[in-house]
Structure formats: C-alpha cells, structure tokens
Amino acid sequence: MLHELPLSAIPAGDEAVRAEVRAFALAETAGMTPAQKARSWMGFSADFSRKMAERGWLGLSIRKEYGGQEAGFFRRFVIVEELLAAGAPVSAHWIADRQSGPLIQRFGSEEQKQRYLPGICAGQSFFCIGMSEPNSGSDLASVRSRAEKVDGGWKLNGQKIWTTNAPRSHYMIALVRTSGKAEDRHKGLSQFVIDLKSPGISVREIRDLAGDAHFSEVFFEDVFLPDDTLIGDEGSGWAQVTAELAFERSGPERILSSIVLLQGWLDWLRGQPAANPAGVGRMMAHLAVLRELTVAVTARLAAGESPAVEAALVKDLGTTFEQELPSQVLDALAADPAVEPPADLLAAAAYVAQVSPSYSLRGGTREILRGMIARGLGLR
Amino acid sequence: MSNMLEDSAKQVFAAHCGGDVVRAIEAGGDASALWLAISEAGFADALIPEAQGGTGLHPSDLGVVLLQAGAAAVPLPLGQTMMVRAVLSEPDTVAGPIAIAAGAAQTTAGLTLRNVPYGRVADWVVAQVSGAWCLLPCADATVTPSAVHGSLAADLQWSELPAATALPDRDWRAVGALVTAATMAGAMQHLLAQTVAYAGDRIQFGKPIGKQQAIQQQLSVMAEQCYAARMAAQLGLSLPDSRDATAVAKSRVGEAAAQVGPIAHAVHGAIGITEEYDLQLLTRHLIEGRAAYGGETYWAAELGRSVLATDKAPLAFVQDMSAGKRLPEAL
Ligand SMILES: Cc1cc2nc3c(=O)[nH]c(=O)nc-3n(C[C@H](O)[C@H](O)[C@H](O)COP(=O)(O)OP(=O)(O)OC[C@H]3O[C@@H](n4cnc5c(N)ncnc54)[C@H](O)[C@@H]3O)c2cc1C
C-alpha cells in the first residue's frame, strides 16, 4: 500500500547537532577539489570515519550497551545531510552505519551484537554488501552462491560482484542459498556475516568508467563459516534483505549524490553577469520538495513504520533529480564558448555526469522501484 | 490519520459539487447554491482570526480543504476567498466568492482587468490599481468570458472606477499562485486514483491494461509526480508569507502537472477525451492552473534570483526555508 506522506519536521533536539557537524564537515573537506567532493558517498577515508566515531556520530540507531548512541533516525538524517552537502568522504563507515549495524541489531543473536556492533560504532569495522552476483542483479532471489551444512558450520562456494569496498572492508553480509534449489526463490536463502580474512576468499577490484575502483568481485572457494555467523534462522535471509533495503532506500543520500555540483555551480554563477535564474530555481524547487519528502519518510521510520513503497517512490524521484542536475549543469557551463568556467568545476560536472547513471542502478534499479510503486498502487 | 476538516470538505463537495454541478456552472449556470454550501461549512471564514469571529486557522491547516476542492474541480475561487477574507477589517460586509486578478489593471477608460481566473463566478476581485492593491465589487462590471471552452476566466470591465476597499500591501498574485498550486495538487491526487482504477477495470488483450508493465511504469511516474506536487503545495501553504516557498510550490506543481495530465489521458484512451467523462474537469484545470499567476519558468526564475542573491549553500537555503514551516494541526 502506498500511504500519504504528510509534511513533517525534524525534532529540535536533532537539529541541535547540525551546526557542529557542519563546521566539522567543512573543516575536514577544506582541501578537497570539487571533483573529489563530488565522489560523495564513494569517498573512502578510514581516518575520517574514526573521527566521526569519536564525536559520537556513528551507530546512531544502535543501543548504548553495544556502543551506539540510541539517538534515532532523525539524528542520523541531520548528520548525513551535512556530511554529504560538504562532500565529506563517508564511504568507509557508510554501509556498516547505515544498514549492517541496524540489521545485526534487529536480526542478530545477542552474541553477534556484542561481537560486531561496538566495532561498527567505533568506526573500526567496515562492512560490504554481498547481494549481487553475475547472474543475479535485479532478480536477487536467483542467487547461486551456496553454503552447505558441515560440522560446526557451513561451507560456502560461489561469487559476488559489484561489491562496494570489498578490499577495504572487514566483513561482508552475504545473501546465499542454504537449502532448496534456485526454483524455490525466496525460500532457502540465508545471510551470513563473513570475515573477509577467512581462507578461500579472493577479491578482485573492478575499475569504473571514471577511473575509480570502489566496487569489486569476490570469490568464495570452500570458505568455512562458523555456525555463529548465520544471522537469524536458516532460510530467513529474504525477509532480512527486504527490511535492509528499506533502510538503504530511505535516507537523504538518495537526493544528495550530486549536491556538491549544485553548490559549485551556484558559487560560480554568483560571480557571473549572466546568471541562469530559471535553471537554478528549477533545481532548487526540486531539492526543496525532495527534502520534505525524505523528512516525511524519516518521520514514518521514526514512528516505527516500514515505509518501503514510499521510500522507493522518493528514491526514484531523488535519483531522477540527481541525474538531471549534472546534465543541466554541463549544458549551462557550455552555454557560451567565450566564457570559460573554472576547470575544477568542469571536472566535477563531467565526473558526476559520467557516474550519474549508477544512481538509478545501485540500491534497486529505476524499473524495479517503479514495479514496487505499481504494486503499492494495487496494480500487481 | 483522520482529519475532521478533510472529512467535512469531502462531504460538502460530494453532496454539492458533483460533475453535473461543475459542468452546469462552467456552462454559465448559477453558482450561488454551491457557494452557500461552502460558506455554511465555514471554509470561507476559516482563516479569519477568532477575535473577529472566524475560526483562526492557518493556511497550512486548510491544505486538506484545498486539495479536496481541487479533487472535486470546485468551480469557485475558494482558496482566494479564504486568503482575502482573512485580512478584511469587515469581512461580514463582503459576501460571495472573491477572485484575484493576475495581470495589471488598465485604467485608460474606466477599469479593465483581463483574463481574471474565476472572473465569471466572482462577486469581488482583488486587483492592483495604480500601484495599490484593493478589493473591487464585480456587481457593475461587464463580464466577458476570456478563455477557452469551459474556462471560468473572464475580462472584467467597468466604465467608471468602482468604489474600492484598500487591502494590506502584499503580493496578492503570489497568493493566487499558492492556492492554485494547492488545488492543482488535489486535482492530480484524484486523477491518480481515477486512472489507477480505470487501469484495473479496462480489459484489452484479455486482461486489465494495468497488468501491462508499460502502463504500470507510467502510473508509477504519475504517482511520484503527484506526491511531489502534494508535498510542494503543503510546503507552500505552511509558509504562506514566503515568496520563495510559493515559488517552490507553483513551479514544482506546474512541472508535475505537465506530466500527470498527459499520463492520465494516455492511460484512459479515447474515453478520457470526451465531455461526458469526468477526467477532463480535472485535466483542464491543470492546464489552466499551470498558466495562472505565472508558470513554472516564471516562478523558477523568481526562486533562482532569490537564491543567487544570497551566499547560502543550496541545501542550507532549503533547510532555512523549511525550518520556519508551520505544520498542519491535526483537527
Ligand atoms: C556503483 C554501484 C555500486 C553497487 N554496489 C553494490 C554492492 O555493494 N553490493 C551489491 O550486492 N550490489 C551492488 N551493486 C549492484 C546493484 O545492486 C545492481 O546493479 C542492481 O541490482 C541491478 O542489477 P544488474 O546491474 O545486474 O542489472 P540487471 O538486473 O541486469 O538490469 C538491467 C536492466 O534491466 C532492467 N530489468 C531487469 N529486470 C527487470 C524487470 N523485471 N522488469 C523491467 N526491467 C527489468 C533493469 O531495470 C535494468 O534497466 C552496485 C551497483 C552499482 C552501479
């Protein structure tokens, strides 16, 4: 069901941290070029993540007994907004903080929570997501990596691909088949926390079209997974993944991937005689409305609901905006061949334009999200 | 979440503003019975401060009423009337619907206001005459329909300047833009429900057309635009004195309408083009609303100039705007 998204507000207590986060993020990114900042949540710095943890800005939804802040969704919202607006290199802790930690807290055993959560909250344990495989992209339930029951644990064989940060992560949460056959689809899938130092794992980086190597292939050959690395019961992996994707799709990051470019463009236009007010205003109107929509989705999460379809809707609108922005800015920067915009702004615009197709692939493609919305409308 | 105001708006419009009523008024019929029902429900006086005998609500609270008015294609300037009545010192002396003129007044021979939205059904009109905003009675005006078939816009002409009541100085055109954005968002919400229902009913190739992925993807886009439009309108109403927020609302709603209307028609096929089918009551309002009180590009440029005049980061600009918003109260 697609529910209404009423206008909502960020609680004052969570707003209160904004100024401090903004000052920190601006100071930390002062020496970066626009193109570096435009890497947004692909920029990796373990040092930055450690500093975040020292300030109590990681593990916001994790309980105090596991090293978290118990501060809730809106605190994270405010912090993430400021980090992304500044172009801070958040990638190292990003996945652990956003989804692996909350997933373990919700579905993991007591022992697992004690083992993994403190490291996540301290900005010392980095995670990656092992969902996609060469033959399982949108059709995630068709994954073929398979763990067989053996004495004291499981033996895993198979392959993952497009795994962001695998070479730089300590753990992967992987979705694999543990019983039944591919035809059984959602049944017989389970998730494990895999220690990436385990014997039998090899990782190969994949370079992207912009020259970066954020994602990779991961191969498993008779990798032994102890029993206590299975999350929840055998066969409950699909339900976990569904819950996890709702966290993944609902944050402010789904509208802010290219915000650094908007900032650079405005900065440049402010010094130009022939500004482009209608082009600027259109982007700003979109941004203002998208932000209200993400606040409204967050309010639903904070109220304990699971607004999966609404999050998919906002993500699709958000990534459309994120993709239109570089397209418009590139055209605007080239509006007059006699006027040469700054080289670093051009480089940032070109970089964002190159990678922007990925915005509507990662975390579920545009077509898949629209299918979810159609289901929410009662059409499927 | 139930809301008394929303429920009562639904009831009033369902009872008094069916498609037949809208068609009759658009064809030149008398709108006084509908206006009576709306005023008796208290909507027209909802923004008047309690001390002056009104309900003392905020435009943010009235969003639900304007959305429902848009959904019912109410052929009267309800939002305009509510907003203007809120500032009148003696609202009791001003009975009937109030329009807001979009363009400049011509004062060469008497007074002429061109293409006033809802000019055909208004008893009063707000206009800027020689630089000053005022309220004018339509009683002595010659009313000439000025726009396309079914439109309620009219040219209003007085041979002599009528007696005018001065209004507080604010940009009343922006007020017109804001309430138009709200009714457009309501119209879109209803179009979505109507179109989804139709896609479930209409059988071609042995199954409902809504089972076709191509139709599903179009309806998903339509839903996205409707959600964006509704949020834009809500944001605007929550900041009625912010020209920036009005600019966000009118430009974003207009952009959404440019997609929503065509998708609604595409999914309906030929039946949606007919006079008899209710779709057109709403899609015509969207086309007219987009152009009324400044289109998307006008309001986007207004917003852009405002942003460029500051040194704020883009996200900080929208955060600061949003921080002042007044959430609707649960009534
Ligand atoms: C930058 C980046 C980082 C990523 N990081 C990770 C990660 O860390 N971990 C991870 O597991 N994965 C990751 N992914 C993978 C991502 O989840 C997949 O790319 C995505 O699920 C789509 O799968 P695919 O690329 O195989 O495309 P496909 O599924 O092959 O899709 C190709 C096209 O077909 C369309 N299509 C497919 N099925 C349908 C259908 N039923 N109806 C209509 N259209 C359909 C798709 O929408 C798309 O347009 C990442 C991807 C990117 C780009």
Tab-separated table of N, CA, C and O and ligand atoms in Angstrom, chain A residues 41-42 95 127-140 160-166 172-173 208 214-216 245 248-249 355 357-369 371 380, chain B residues 213 217, ligand 1:
chain	number	residue	atom	x	y	z
A	41	TRP	N	29.297	9.791	-1.363
A	41	TRP	CA	29.400	8.614	-0.503
A	41	TRP	C	30.233	7.497	-1.122
A	41	TRP	O	30.199	6.368	-0.688
A	42	MET	N	31.060	7.851	-2.132
A	42	MET	CA	32.036	6.889	-2.635
A	42	MET	C	33.450	7.227	-2.130
A	42	MET	O	34.392	6.481	-2.374
A	95	ILE	N	28.289	1.840	4.853
A	95	ILE	CA	27.382	0.688	4.777
A	95	ILE	C	27.137	0.084	6.158
A	95	ILE	O	26.007	-0.258	6.513
A	127	PHE	N	31.975	-2.679	6.626
A	127	PHE	CA	31.189	-3.772	6.052
A	127	PHE	C	30.938	-3.538	4.564
A	127	PHE	O	30.925	-2.394	4.096
A	128	CYS	N	30.716	-4.635	3.859
A	128	CYS	CA	30.220	-4.538	2.486
A	128	CYS	C	29.014	-5.455	2.334
A	128	CYS	O	28.739	-6.296	3.185
A	129	ILE	N	28.290	-5.239	1.229
A	129	ILE	CA	27.036	-5.955	0.996
A	129	ILE	C	27.221	-6.964	-0.126
A	129	ILE	O	27.500	-6.578	-1.264
A	130	GLY	N	27.054	-8.236	0.181
A	130	GLY	CA	27.173	-9.268	-0.844
A	130	GLY	C	25.816	-9.766	-1.290
A	130	GLY	O	25.370	-10.830	-0.861
A	131	MET	N	25.170	-8.982	-2.105
A	131	MET	CA	23.887	-9.420	-2.667
A	131	MET	C	24.073	-9.814	-4.135
A	131	MET	O	23.860	-10.957	-4.506
A	132	SER	N	24.471	-8.867	-4.990
A	132	SER	CA	24.509	-9.123	-6.431
A	132	SER	C	25.520	-10.198	-6.804
A	132	SER	O	26.573	-10.334	-6.179
A	133	GLU	N	25.166	-10.937	-7.863
A	133	GLU	CA	26.058	-11.933	-8.463
A	133	GLU	C	26.027	-11.720	-9.968
A	133	GLU	O	25.150	-11.026	-10.477
A	134	PRO	N	26.971	-12.361	-10.693
A	134	PRO	CA	26.993	-12.119	-12.141
A	134	PRO	C	25.641	-12.409	-12.807
A	134	PRO	O	25.242	-11.688	-13.717
A	135	ASN	N	24.938	-13.405	-12.346
A	135	ASN	CA	23.665	-13.733	-12.976
A	135	ASN	C	22.460	-13.347	-12.136
A	135	ASN	O	21.336	-13.739	-12.431
A	136	SER	N	22.691	-12.623	-11.071
A	136	SER	CA	21.591	-12.185	-10.205
A	136	SER	C	21.753	-10.710	-9.880
A	136	SER	O	22.509	-10.338	-8.988
A	137	GLY	N	21.074	-9.885	-10.652
A	137	GLY	CA	21.091	-8.447	-10.405
A	137	GLY	C	19.742	-8.060	-9.822
A	137	GLY	O	19.492	-8.244	-8.625
A	138	SER	N	18.864	-7.580	-10.688
A	138	SER	CA	17.518	-7.248	-10.219
A	138	SER	C	16.816	-8.483	-9.664
A	138	SER	O	16.064	-8.402	-8.693
A	139	ASP	N	17.075	-9.613	-10.282
A	139	ASP	CA	16.442	-10.867	-9.842
A	139	ASP	C	17.283	-11.476	-8.716
A	139	ASP	O	17.916	-12.515	-8.867
A	140	LEU	N	17.243	-10.795	-7.586
A	140	LEU	CA	18.143	-11.142	-6.486
A	140	LEU	C	17.858	-12.525	-5.909
A	140	LEU	O	18.777	-13.227	-5.462
A	160	LYS	N	30.331	-13.189	-5.646
A	160	LYS	CA	29.566	-11.940	-5.590
A	160	LYS	C	30.220	-10.941	-6.535
A	160	LYS	O	31.411	-11.068	-6.870
A	161	ILE	N	29.442	-9.931	-6.945
A	161	ILE	CA	30.004	-8.904	-7.830
A	161	ILE	C	29.403	-7.539	-7.507
A	161	ILE	O	28.352	-7.474	-6.858
A	162	TRP	N	30.090	-6.497	-7.927
A	162	TRP	CA	29.707	-5.090	-7.689
A	162	TRP	C	29.775	-4.745	-6.204
A	162	TRP	O	29.141	-3.797	-5.757
A	163	THR	N	30.528	-5.535	-5.461
A	163	THR	CA	30.566	-5.339	-4.017
A	163	THR	C	31.380	-4.096	-3.682
A	163	THR	O	32.607	-4.095	-3.815
A	164	THR	N	30.686	-3.053	-3.252
A	164	THR	CA	31.357	-1.798	-2.919
A	164	THR	C	32.286	-2.002	-1.727
A	164	THR	O	31.886	-2.588	-0.721
A	165	ASN	N	33.519	-1.537	-1.865
A	165	ASN	CA	34.510	-1.530	-0.772
A	165	ASN	C	34.976	-2.898	-0.295
A	165	ASN	O	35.584	-2.977	0.778
A	166	ALA	N	34.769	-3.966	-1.030
A	166	ALA	CA	35.181	-5.284	-0.518
A	166	ALA	C	36.650	-5.340	-0.097
A	166	ALA	O	36.958	-5.870	0.973
A	172	MET	N	31.675	-8.961	5.247
A	172	MET	CA	30.609	-8.868	4.261
A	172	MET	C	29.368	-9.537	4.849
A	172	MET	O	29.474	-10.596	5.466
A	173	ILE	N	28.202	-8.898	4.665
A	173	ILE	CA	26.953	-9.622	4.935
A	173	ILE	C	26.472	-10.118	3.583
A	173	ILE	O	26.208	-9.311	2.675
A	208	ASP	N	35.896	1.597	-12.495
A	208	ASP	CA	34.713	2.167	-13.151
A	208	ASP	C	35.107	3.147	-14.253
A	208	ASP	O	36.294	3.415	-14.456
A	214	HIS	N	35.825	1.415	-6.738
A	214	HIS	CA	35.070	1.293	-5.482
A	214	HIS	C	34.433	-0.065	-5.359
A	214	HIS	O	34.234	-0.574	-4.279
A	215	PHE	N	34.076	-0.688	-6.502
A	215	PHE	CA	33.431	-1.999	-6.391
A	215	PHE	C	34.346	-3.121	-6.861
A	215	PHE	O	35.445	-2.857	-7.377
A	216	SER	N	33.913	-4.362	-6.672
A	216	SER	CA	34.825	-5.484	-6.876
A	216	SER	C	34.057	-6.795	-7.026
A	216	SER	O	32.861	-6.867	-6.770
A	245	LEU	N	16.797	-3.282	2.728
A	245	LEU	CA	16.689	-2.377	1.579
A	245	LEU	C	15.819	-1.171	1.905
A	245	LEU	O	16.002	-0.099	1.334
A	248	GLU	N	18.121	1.177	3.320
A	248	GLU	CA	19.050	1.632	2.300
A	248	GLU	C	18.428	2.689	1.402
A	248	GLU	O	19.112	3.551	0.877
A	249	ARG	N	17.116	2.607	1.212
A	249	ARG	CA	16.488	3.474	0.217
A	249	ARG	C	15.914	4.751	0.784
A	249	ARG	O	15.445	5.585	0.040
A	355	VAL	N	29.260	9.293	-13.842
A	355	VAL	CA	28.837	8.243	-12.900
A	355	VAL	C	27.341	8.284	-12.606
A	355	VAL	O	26.810	7.330	-12.026
A	357	PRO	N	24.627	7.686	-14.138
A	357	PRO	CA	23.725	6.564	-14.450
A	357	PRO	C	23.657	5.532	-13.319
A	357	PRO	O	22.648	4.843	-13.168
A	358	SER	N	24.739	5.440	-12.520
A	358	SER	CA	24.739	4.441	-11.446
A	358	SER	C	23.740	4.783	-10.342
A	358	SER	O	23.304	3.915	-9.597
A	359	TYR	N	23.353	6.066	-10.239
A	359	TYR	CA	22.448	6.462	-9.145
A	359	TYR	C	21.125	5.696	-9.211
A	359	TYR	O	20.518	5.420	-8.181
A	360	SER	N	20.678	5.409	-10.434
A	360	SER	CA	19.397	4.697	-10.549
A	360	SER	C	19.595	3.203	-10.799
A	360	SER	O	18.677	2.522	-11.227
A	361	LEU	N	20.799	2.708	-10.520
A	361	LEU	CA	21.049	1.259	-10.572
A	361	LEU	C	21.251	0.724	-9.162
A	361	LEU	O	20.570	-0.198	-8.720
A	362	ARG	N	22.224	1.334	-8.446
A	362	ARG	CA	22.557	0.857	-7.106
A	362	ARG	C	21.322	0.987	-6.201
A	362	ARG	O	20.559	1.935	-6.305
A	363	GLY	N	21.188	-0.007	-5.323
A	363	GLY	CA	20.050	0.022	-4.402
A	363	GLY	C	18.716	-0.286	-5.062
A	363	GLY	O	17.661	0.018	-4.510
A	364	GLY	N	18.736	-0.919	-6.235
A	364	GLY	CA	17.488	-1.244	-6.934
A	364	GLY	C	17.298	-0.323	-8.117
A	364	GLY	O	17.330	0.894	-7.955
A	365	THR	N	17.107	-0.894	-9.306
A	365	THR	CA	17.031	-0.049	-10.500
A	365	THR	C	15.703	0.701	-10.556
A	365	THR	O	14.733	0.354	-9.888
A	366	ARG	N	15.719	1.718	-11.397
A	366	ARG	CA	14.522	2.539	-11.599
A	366	ARG	C	13.309	1.669	-11.936
A	366	ARG	O	12.234	1.835	-11.370
A	367	GLU	N	13.496	0.719	-12.857
A	367	GLU	CA	12.356	-0.086	-13.298
A	367	GLU	C	11.832	-0.962	-12.166
A	367	GLU	O	10.622	-1.169	-12.025
A	368	ILE	N	12.763	-1.479	-11.348
A	368	ILE	CA	12.349	-2.331	-10.232
A	368	ILE	C	11.595	-1.501	-9.186
A	368	ILE	O	10.556	-1.915	-8.660
A	369	LEU	N	12.094	-0.288	-8.914
A	369	LEU	CA	11.397	0.576	-7.951
A	369	LEU	C	10.001	0.930	-8.464
A	369	LEU	O	9.036	0.933	-7.707
A	371	GLY	N	8.223	-0.813	-10.348
A	371	GLY	CA	7.398	-2.013	-10.162
A	371	GLY	C	6.869	-2.097	-8.734
A	371	GLY	O	5.707	-2.466	-8.509
A	380	ARG	N	-0.380	-4.813	-9.143
A	380	ARG	CA	0.241	-6.114	-9.339
A	380	ARG	C	-0.060	-7.007	-8.148
A	380	ARG	O	-0.271	-6.519	-7.055
B	213	GLN	N	3.228	-3.979	-18.026
B	213	GLN	CA	4.305	-3.255	-17.351
B	213	GLN	C	4.445	-1.808	-17.860
B	213	GLN	O	4.748	-0.909	-17.085
B	217	GLN	N	4.493	1.304	-15.275
B	217	GLN	CA	5.602	2.244	-15.124
B	217	GLN	C	5.095	3.678	-15.294
B	217	GLN	O	5.511	4.579	-14.575
C	1	LIG	C1	28.017	1.913	-8.088
C	1	LIG	C2	27.361	0.617	-7.757
C	1	LIG	C3	27.587	0.035	-6.541
C	1	LIG	C4	26.993	-1.184	-6.222
C	1	LIG	N1	27.274	-1.755	-5.012
C	1	LIG	C5	26.758	-2.966	-4.719
C	1	LIG	C6	27.094	-3.620	-3.504
C	1	LIG	O1	27.845	-3.079	-2.680
C	1	LIG	N2	26.591	-4.846	-3.263
C	1	LIG	C7	25.746	-5.462	-4.139
C	1	LIG	O2	25.299	-6.554	-3.840
C	1	LIG	N3	25.405	-4.876	-5.307
C	1	LIG	C8	25.902	-3.660	-5.626
C	1	LIG	N4	25.567	-3.054	-6.820
C	1	LIG	C9	24.769	-3.795	-7.787
C	1	LIG	C10	23.339	-3.304	-7.944
C	1	LIG	O3	22.566	-3.696	-6.854
C	1	LIG	C11	22.827	-3.883	-9.274
C	1	LIG	O4	23.493	-3.189	-10.309
C	1	LIG	C12	21.349	-3.777	-9.458
C	1	LIG	O5	20.665	-4.593	-8.552
C	1	LIG	C13	20.935	-4.156	-10.892
C	1	LIG	O6	21.460	-5.372	-11.300
C	1	LIG	P1	22.255	-5.507	-12.689
C	1	LIG	O7	23.289	-4.465	-12.726
C	1	LIG	O8	22.668	-6.908	-12.823
C	1	LIG	O9	21.204	-5.139	-13.817
C	1	LIG	P2	20.040	-6.071	-14.402
C	1	LIG	O10	19.236	-6.643	-13.304
C	1	LIG	O11	20.605	-6.997	-15.398
C	1	LIG	O12	19.168	-4.979	-15.128
C	1	LIG	C14	19.485	-4.412	-16.418
C	1	LIG	C15	18.299	-3.594	-16.875
C	1	LIG	O13	17.140	-4.431	-16.986
C	1	LIG	C16	16.085	-3.928	-16.212
C	1	LIG	N5	15.260	-5.011	-15.668
C	1	LIG	C17	15.667	-6.120	-15.005
C	1	LIG	N6	14.624	-6.845	-14.602
C	1	LIG	C18	13.513	-6.178	-14.995
C	1	LIG	C19	12.112	-6.402	-14.857
C	1	LIG	N7	11.628	-7.449	-14.209
C	1	LIG	N8	11.290	-5.501	-15.401
C	1	LIG	C20	11.759	-4.400	-16.049
C	1	LIG	N9	13.050	-4.140	-16.204
C	1	LIG	C21	13.920	-5.010	-15.674
C	1	LIG	C22	16.775	-3.136	-15.117
C	1	LIG	O14	15.909	-2.180	-14.549
C	1	LIG	C23	17.912	-2.513	-15.877
C	1	LIG	O15	17.435	-1.392	-16.579
C	1	LIG	C24	26.142	-1.819	-7.155
C	1	LIG	C25	25.888	-1.208	-8.377
C	1	LIG	C26	26.489	-0.009	-8.693
C	1	LIG	C27	26.208	0.604	-10.035
